[in-house]
Tab-separated table of C-alpha atoms in Angstrom:
chain	number	residue	atom	x	y	z
A	29	MET	CA	-93.631	41.973	12.129
A	30	ALA	CA	-91.654	44.865	12.825
A	31	LYS	CA	-94.010	45.789	15.690
A	32	ALA	CA	-94.794	42.182	16.708
A	33	ALA	CA	-90.543	41.945	17.236
A	34	GLY	CA	-89.999	44.895	18.622
A	35	VAL	CA	-86.825	46.538	15.611
A	36	SER	CA	-87.205	48.817	12.814
A	37	ARG	CA	-88.663	47.957	9.692
A	38	ALA	CA	-85.322	47.789	8.627
A	39	THR	CA	-84.306	45.345	10.982
A	40	VAL	CA	-87.080	42.802	9.668
A	41	SER	CA	-85.677	43.577	5.949
A	42	ARG	CA	-82.039	43.451	7.347
A	43	THR	CA	-82.879	39.646	8.511
A	44	PHE	CA	-83.586	38.294	5.686
A	45	SER	CA	-81.533	40.208	2.963
A	46	ARG	CA	-78.414	41.437	5.266
A	47	PRO	CA	-78.275	38.974	8.385
A	48	ASP	CA	-74.136	39.359	8.432
A	49	LEU	CA	-75.142	43.489	9.670
A	50	LEU	CA	-77.490	41.997	12.497
A	51	LYS	CA	-76.701	40.429	16.196
A	52	PRO	CA	-77.843	36.812	16.730
A	53	GLU	CA	-79.889	37.811	18.786
A	54	THR	CA	-81.684	40.081	16.919
A	55	ILE	CA	-81.789	38.126	13.743
A	56	LYS	CA	-82.915	35.136	16.387
A	57	ARG	CA	-86.494	37.308	17.403
A	58	VAL	CA	-87.276	38.388	14.143
A	59	HIS	CA	-87.225	34.316	12.883
A	60	GLU	CA	-89.478	33.264	15.928
A	61	VAL	CA	-91.968	35.921	14.744
A	62	ALA	CA	-91.856	34.939	11.263
A	63	GLU	CA	-92.312	31.688	11.967
A	64	LYS	CA	-95.185	32.741	14.591
A	65	LEU	CA	-96.577	34.973	11.423
A	66	GLY	CA	-96.418	32.748	8.649
A	67	TYR	CA	-94.203	34.845	6.982
A	68	VAL	CA	-91.896	34.190	4.324
A	69	PRO	CA	-89.911	36.008	2.054
A	70	ASN	CA	-90.745	37.303	-1.853
A	71	GLN	CA	-87.478	36.006	-3.430
A	72	VAL	CA	-89.142	37.336	-6.280
A	73	ALA	CA	-89.782	40.600	-5.319
A	74	ARG	CA	-86.995	41.773	-3.874
A	75	ALA	CA	-84.854	40.672	-6.346
A	76	LEU	CA	-87.346	42.884	-9.070
A	77	SER	CA	-87.272	45.813	-6.078
A	78	THR	CA	-83.863	45.480	-5.217
A	79	GLY	CA	-81.838	43.913	-7.783
A	80	ARG	CA	-80.470	41.520	-5.693
A	81	ALA	CA	-81.314	37.793	-5.520
A	82	GLY	CA	-80.159	36.533	-2.555
A	83	ASN	CA	-78.185	33.856	-4.134
A	84	ILE	CA	-74.558	32.777	-5.510
A	85	ALA	CA	-73.819	29.906	-8.184
A	86	LEU	CA	-71.140	27.545	-6.684
A	87	VAL	CA	-69.369	25.728	-10.163
A	88	VAL	CA	-67.696	22.332	-9.056
A	89	PRO	CA	-65.770	20.346	-12.160
A	90	ASP	CA	-66.618	17.020	-10.503
A	91	ILE	CA	-69.401	16.601	-7.830
A	92	ALA	CA	-68.896	12.926	-7.241
A	93	ASN	CA	-65.111	13.487	-6.326
A	94	PRO	CA	-64.699	13.200	-2.644
A	95	PHE	CA	-62.283	16.922	-2.897
A	96	PHE	CA	-65.844	18.808	-2.909
A	97	PRO	CA	-68.414	17.481	-0.899
A	98	PRO	CA	-66.824	19.253	2.062
A	99	LEU	CA	-65.812	22.292	-0.008
A	100	ILE	CA	-69.789	22.604	-1.252
A	101	ARG	CA	-71.017	21.799	2.008
A	102	ALA	CA	-69.171	24.053	4.264
A	103	ALA	CA	-69.221	26.754	1.232
A	104	GLN	CA	-73.410	26.219	1.864
A	105	ALA	CA	-73.087	26.680	5.675
A	106	HIS	CA	-71.583	29.792	5.688
A	107	ALA	CA	-73.685	31.756	2.787
A	108	ASP	CA	-76.890	30.870	4.878
A	109	GLN	CA	-75.114	32.263	7.860
A	110	ALA	CA	-74.976	35.630	5.324
A	111	GLY	CA	-78.218	35.044	3.925
A	112	TYR	CA	-77.036	33.644	0.563
A	113	ALA	CA	-79.310	30.581	-1.081
A	114	VAL	CA	-76.470	28.253	-3.202
A	115	PHE	CA	-76.841	26.566	-7.044
A	116	LEU	CA	-74.457	24.513	-7.784
A	117	GLY	CA	-73.480	23.202	-11.151
A	118	ASP	CA	-70.856	20.060	-11.567
A	119	SER	CA	-68.969	20.982	-15.028
A	120	ASP	CA	-68.517	17.723	-15.660
A	121	GLU	CA	-64.695	18.101	-16.000
A	122	GLN	CA	-66.029	20.260	-19.684
A	123	PRO	CA	-64.425	23.857	-20.120
A	124	GLU	CA	-67.192	24.305	-22.221
A	125	ARG	CA	-69.943	23.287	-19.777
A	126	GLU	CA	-68.492	25.346	-17.317
A	127	ASP	CA	-68.554	28.341	-19.673
A	128	MET	CA	-72.810	27.166	-20.607
A	129	LEU	CA	-73.486	27.057	-16.609
A	130	LEU	CA	-72.049	30.204	-15.466
A	131	THR	CA	-73.800	32.078	-18.765
A	132	LYS	CA	-77.023	30.964	-18.187
A	133	MET	CA	-76.469	31.346	-13.756
A	134	ALA	CA	-75.747	35.106	-14.215
A	135	THR	CA	-78.936	35.990	-14.389
A	136	GLN	CA	-80.373	34.380	-12.036
A	137	VAL	CA	-77.377	34.499	-8.930
A	138	GLU	CA	-75.623	37.933	-7.590
A	139	GLY	CA	-72.111	36.093	-7.705
A	140	PHE	CA	-70.173	32.885	-8.617
A	141	ILE	CA	-67.557	30.380	-6.592
A	142	LEU	CA	-65.452	28.769	-9.067
A	143	ALA	CA	-63.589	25.887	-7.971
A	144	SER	CA	-61.070	24.011	-9.823
A	145	PRO	CA	-61.720	25.989	-13.371
A	146	ARG	CA	-60.857	23.895	-16.892
A	147	LEU	CA	-61.493	27.889	-18.441
A	148	ASP	CA	-58.761	29.758	-19.980
A	149	GLU	CA	-57.603	32.483	-18.235
A	150	LYS	CA	-59.396	35.199	-21.166
A	151	ARG	CA	-63.333	33.349	-20.243
A	152	VAL	CA	-62.882	33.214	-16.671
A	153	ARG	CA	-62.200	36.897	-16.657
A	154	ALA	CA	-64.924	37.572	-19.052
A	155	HIS	CA	-67.702	35.765	-16.518
A	156	ALA	CA	-65.922	37.658	-13.643
A	157	ALA	CA	-66.282	40.812	-15.953
A	158	ARG	CA	-70.084	40.644	-15.331
A	159	ARG	CA	-70.679	38.717	-12.102
A	160	PRO	CA	-68.635	39.285	-8.731
A	161	LEU	CA	-66.312	36.567	-9.154
A	162	VAL	CA	-63.687	34.227	-6.220
A	163	LEU	CA	-61.784	31.382	-7.280
A	164	ILE	CA	-60.670	28.142	-5.423
A	165	ASN	CA	-57.294	26.389	-6.688
A	166	ARG	CA	-56.625	28.975	-9.819
A	167	ASP	CA	-54.272	31.623	-9.191
A	168	ILE	CA	-55.172	34.645	-11.656
A	169	GLU	CA	-54.070	37.905	-10.899
A	170	GLY	CA	-56.925	40.790	-10.477
A	171	LEU	CA	-59.487	38.155	-8.602
A	172	PRO	CA	-60.125	37.471	-5.240
A	173	ARG	CA	-58.387	33.444	-4.897
A	174	VAL	CA	-58.599	30.801	-2.498
A	175	LEU	CA	-55.296	28.243	-2.779
A	176	MET	CA	-53.817	25.678	-1.121
A	177	ASP	CA	-50.423	25.778	0.210
A	178	VAL	CA	-49.302	23.014	-1.982
A	179	SER	CA	-45.608	23.871	-1.393
A	180	ALA	CA	-45.558	23.432	2.008
A	181	GLY	CA	-47.323	19.951	1.845
A	182	ILE	CA	-45.247	18.370	-0.968
A	183	THR	CA	-42.385	19.629	0.682
A	184	ALA	CA	-43.321	17.949	3.745
A	185	ALA	CA	-44.510	15.025	1.809
A	186	ILE	CA	-40.947	14.223	0.027
A	187	GLU	CA	-39.049	15.608	3.596
A	188	HIS	CA	-40.426	12.729	5.072
A	189	LEU	CA	-39.101	10.312	1.954
A	190	ALA	CA	-36.300	11.684	2.158
A	191	SER	CA	-36.099	10.755	6.262
A	192	LEU	CA	-36.982	7.645	5.241
A	193	ASN	CA	-33.851	7.283	3.403
A	194	HIS	CA	-35.729	6.960	-0.132
A	195	ARG	CA	-33.955	8.715	-2.814
A	196	ARG	CA	-35.799	7.107	-5.729
A	197	ILE	CA	-38.900	8.082	-6.187
A	198	ALA	CA	-41.762	8.796	-8.480
A	199	TYR	CA	-44.938	11.601	-8.549
A	200	VAL	CA	-47.928	10.547	-10.426
A	201	SER	CA	-49.510	13.344	-12.011
A	202	GLY	CA	-53.160	14.197	-12.604
A	203	PRO	CA	-54.691	15.953	-15.366
A	204	PRO	CA	-52.453	18.446	-17.196
A	205	ALA	CA	-54.306	20.833	-17.912
A	206	SER	CA	-55.302	21.175	-14.468
A	207	TRP	CA	-53.717	23.987	-12.777
A	208	ALA	CA	-53.413	22.318	-8.895
A	209	ASN	CA	-51.325	19.102	-10.754
A	210	GLN	CA	-49.090	21.771	-12.422
A	211	GLN	CA	-48.660	23.335	-9.214
A	212	ARG	CA	-47.970	19.912	-7.482
A	213	GLU	CA	-45.755	18.263	-9.562
A	214	GLN	CA	-43.444	21.722	-9.656
A	215	ALA	CA	-43.528	21.614	-5.958
A	216	ALA	CA	-42.035	17.484	-6.032
A	217	ILE	CA	-39.525	19.112	-8.839
A	218	ARG	CA	-38.194	21.494	-6.202
A	219	ALA	CA	-38.494	19.153	-3.186
A	220	ALA	CA	-36.602	16.493	-4.929
A	221	GLU	CA	-33.915	18.965	-6.059
A	222	LYS	CA	-33.396	20.009	-2.355
A	223	PHE	CA	-33.358	16.512	-0.485
A	224	ALA	CA	-31.197	15.032	-3.532
A	225	ILE	CA	-33.656	12.838	-4.482
A	226	HIS	CA	-34.485	11.539	-8.117
A	227	LEU	CA	-37.782	12.008	-9.348
A	228	THR	CA	-39.794	9.998	-11.863
A	229	ALA	CA	-42.383	11.589	-13.013
A	230	VAL	CA	-45.620	8.873	-13.977
A	231	PRO	CA	-48.227	10.239	-15.729
A	232	ALA	CA	-52.141	9.175	-15.000
A	233	TYR	CA	-53.993	11.479	-17.000
A	234	HIS	CA	-57.480	11.355	-14.746
A	235	PRO	CA	-57.275	11.271	-10.959
A	236	ASN	CA	-59.021	8.464	-10.598
A	237	HIS	CA	-58.743	4.972	-8.750
A	238	GLU	CA	-58.806	2.975	-12.214
A	239	ALA	CA	-56.309	5.902	-13.916
A	240	GLY	CA	-54.203	4.950	-10.513
A	241	ARG	CA	-54.443	1.068	-11.357
A	242	ARG	CA	-52.913	1.874	-14.329
A	243	ALA	CA	-50.285	3.817	-13.158
A	244	ALA	CA	-49.270	0.771	-10.986
A	245	GLY	CA	-47.785	-1.031	-13.479
A	246	GLU	CA	-45.660	1.425	-15.054
A	247	LEU	CA	-44.124	2.114	-11.459
A	248	ALA	CA	-43.584	-1.425	-10.952
A	249	LYS	CA	-40.767	-1.315	-13.739
A	250	LEU	CA	-39.289	1.987	-12.383
A	251	PRO	CA	-35.841	1.517	-9.834
A	252	ILE	CA	-37.953	3.440	-7.085
A	253	THR	CA	-39.285	3.030	-3.981
A	254	ALA	CA	-42.312	5.669	-3.378
A	255	ALA	CA	-44.268	7.472	-4.974
A	256	VAL	CA	-46.313	11.015	-4.689
A	257	ALA	CA	-49.707	10.362	-5.968
A	258	PHE	CA	-51.622	13.614	-7.355
A	259	ASP	CA	-55.000	13.040	-4.794
A	260	ASP	CA	-55.776	10.068	-2.862
A	261	LEU	CA	-58.419	8.253	-5.706
A	262	VAL	CA	-54.829	7.864	-7.699
A	263	ALA	CA	-52.984	6.704	-4.412
A	264	GLN	CA	-56.155	3.924	-3.484
A	265	GLY	CA	-56.014	2.777	-7.588
A	266	ILE	CA	-52.303	2.108	-6.920
A	267	MET	CA	-51.808	0.333	-3.818
A	268	ALA	CA	-54.600	-1.941	-5.510
A	269	GLY	CA	-52.612	-2.451	-8.900
A	270	LEU	CA	-49.625	-3.290	-7.179
A	271	ALA	CA	-51.392	-5.607	-4.722
A	272	ASP	CA	-52.660	-7.261	-7.232
A	273	LEU	CA	-48.915	-7.324	-8.591
A	274	GLY	CA	-48.301	-8.958	-4.872
A	275	TRP	CA	-46.579	-5.764	-3.693
A	276	HIS	CA	-46.949	-5.195	-0.492
A	277	ILE	CA	-46.756	-1.680	1.077
A	278	PRO	CA	-44.803	-0.330	2.169
A	279	GLN	CA	-42.514	-3.315	2.702
A	280	ASP	CA	-41.995	-2.910	-1.353
A	281	ILE	CA	-43.103	0.685	-1.492
A	282	SER	CA	-43.889	3.745	0.164
A	283	ILE	CA	-47.157	5.494	-0.660
A	284	VAL	CA	-47.944	9.005	0.030
A	285	GLY	CA	-51.452	10.497	-1.478
A	286	PHE	CA	-52.919	14.355	-1.172
A	287	ASP	CA	-56.396	16.058	-0.143
A	288	ASP	CA	-56.192	13.175	3.037
A	289	VAL	CA	-60.513	12.786	1.949
A	290	LEU	CA	-60.495	8.816	1.890
A	291	ALA	CA	-56.984	8.058	3.259
A	292	ALA	CA	-58.261	6.918	6.511
A	293	THR	CA	-59.891	4.311	4.746
A	294	THR	CA	-57.725	2.580	3.124
A	295	TYR	CA	-55.816	-0.431	3.761
A	296	PRO	CA	-53.467	0.398	5.270
A	297	PRO	CA	-54.828	3.603	6.052
A	298	LEU	CA	-52.892	6.553	3.309
A	299	THR	CA	-50.024	8.735	4.731
A	300	THR	CA	-51.038	12.000	2.405
A	301	VAL	CA	-51.259	16.253	2.769
A	302	ALA	CA	-54.340	17.228	3.985
A	303	ALA	CA	-55.820	20.059	1.600
A	304	HIS	CA	-59.134	21.313	4.125
A	305	SER	CA	-61.263	21.407	1.164
A	306	ASP	CA	-63.759	22.683	3.664
A	307	ASP	CA	-61.552	25.532	4.713
A	308	ALA	CA	-61.364	26.850	1.204
A	309	GLY	CA	-65.295	26.523	1.087
A	310	ALA	CA	-65.902	28.962	4.019
A	311	GLN	CA	-63.373	31.460	2.912
A	312	ALA	CA	-64.459	31.246	-0.839
A	313	VAL	CA	-67.860	32.556	0.271
A	314	LYS	CA	-66.248	34.758	2.753
A	315	LEU	CA	-64.780	36.783	-0.378
A	316	LEU	CA	-67.290	36.625	-2.001
A	317	THR	CA	-69.752	38.026	0.015
A	318	GLU	CA	-67.080	40.837	1.450
A	319	VAL	CA	-67.142	42.012	-2.302
A	320	LEU	CA	-70.962	41.715	-2.580
A	321	SER	CA	-71.143	43.959	0.407
A	322	LYS	CA	-69.174	46.393	0.004
A	323	GLY	CA	-69.256	46.408	-4.464
A	324	GLN	CA	-65.863	46.373	-4.994
A	325	VAL	CA	-63.474	43.877	-6.088
A	326	GLN	CA	-60.276	43.607	-4.658
A	327	ASP	CA	-56.639	41.519	-5.380
A	328	GLN	CA	-57.294	39.249	-2.672
A	329	ARG	CA	-55.328	35.586	-2.489
A	330	MET	CA	-56.216	33.818	0.511
A	331	ILE	CA	-53.861	30.437	0.978
A	332	ILE	CA	-54.908	27.252	3.002
A	333	PRO	CA	-52.439	25.953	4.949
A	334	THR	CA	-51.513	22.207	4.454
A	335	GLU	CA	-49.981	19.605	6.579
A	336	LEU	CA	-48.743	15.956	6.669
A	337	ILE	CA	-50.400	13.321	8.128
A	338	ILE	CA	-48.285	9.984	8.708
A	339	ARG	CA	-50.274	6.832	8.791
A	340	ALA	CA	-48.865	3.303	6.915
A	341	THR	CA	-48.170	3.247	3.993
A	342	THR	CA	-44.727	4.802	4.331
A	343	GLY	CA	-41.585	2.852	5.897
A	344	LYS	CA	-37.631	2.338	4.815
A	345	PRO	CA	-37.284	1.035	1.692
A	346	ALA	CA	-36.245	-2.467	1.077
A	347	LYS	CA	-31.833	-2.927	0.427
A	348	ARG	CA	-33.083	-3.796	-2.800
A	349	PRO	CA	-35.912	-1.857	-4.777
A	350	ARG	CA	-38.165	-4.360	-5.819
A	351	THR	CA	-39.936	-4.291	-9.602
A	352	ALA	CA	-42.232	-6.135	-11.536
A	353	PHE	CA	-39.462	-8.527	-12.942
A	354	ALA	CA	-38.300	-9.790	-9.264
A	355	ALA	CA	-39.147	-13.412	-8.192
A	356	PRO	CA	-43.094	-13.753	-7.315
A	357	ARG	CA	-44.623	-13.291	-3.518
A	358	SER	CA	-47.570	-14.601	-2.138
A	359	LYS	CA	-50.332	-11.823	-3.418
A	360	PRO	CA	-51.223	-9.762	0.169
A	361	LYS	CA	-55.154	-9.775	1.424
A	362	VAL	CA	-55.419	-5.711	0.840
A	363	GLU	CA	-58.403	-3.773	0.683
A	364	ILE	CA	-59.072	-0.797	-0.672
A	365	SER	CA	-62.628	0.573	0.541
A	366	GLN	CA	-64.864	3.114	-0.978
A	367	GLN	CA	-63.538	2.614	-4.881
A	368	ARG	CA	-65.638	3.123	-7.281
A	369	PRO	CA	-65.202	4.791	-10.890
A	370	GLU	CA	-64.511	8.126	-11.598
A	371	ARG	CA	-64.633	9.687	-14.480
A	372	THR	CA	-62.652	12.365	-15.347
A	373	GLU	CA	-60.591	15.102	-13.731
A	374	THR	CA	-60.413	16.385	-9.988
A	375	GLN	CA	-59.334	19.464	-8.642
């Protein structure tokens, strides 16, 4: 192959093991020759001789949650460019299963990307001692991690509601054990204090459509004019639940989501905070491949910017806040697209 491609044997080897060290035109030429000659690298033999499997693992808490597919796709694309295959694990929101997946995959991969882990810090560090590990949506000192700028996004959302003259709002929280939920709730509390807004926390526990529907009944009893949801799925459920009660959005209440993964497909289109999960996946792979290349773990903390996307679910509040005890109005025709049952927590 080296002779046919006009390159050294080392270059052929790097094409299939460390393409990030070569020019794109060189990689293309070697691959063309490999295809012509019918050459396929023997990954098992290479792993035995070099100690490198050429694989990395990505473990997420719920592959069905729409936050994660863009993250997974971006991670896989960047891993391909770096010459790695991606093993995908779904922990089903269970710390014990997450622990088991990391343990079993450790013999087959060179490193891990752990998205929104449910494991405690002690177990995360134990796995990081076994293989290089990068975190997404979890801030553990000493480990490379990719975090969303939650504070900026939540602050922008509440500032937007304040500018519309909302003074009493609710934060509909996600799973209590979720690091992301803790960050979002604390950011909401700080922003509410900054803009002199009364904030009430309403638990949803599970970030899915049905949990949002259940929370809608609680929101309807409160003297609020707006609600910020843990994520878009909860926000969609809230909208559907309030529609069942005959409420109009945003005339009776304004709704803000988080993530921007399905927000444009709701009716009305959902105002939300874009979290750019695809950027998180790409940057996590970049951090991990740098660690694998240098053989040294660094305390890197990469922040992904968030931004408020204003759509149709926020507006000025009615003069009198509506509650479930107000006189009923005709039920509007509100449809929430892409509704589906969610089983467990999100990021």
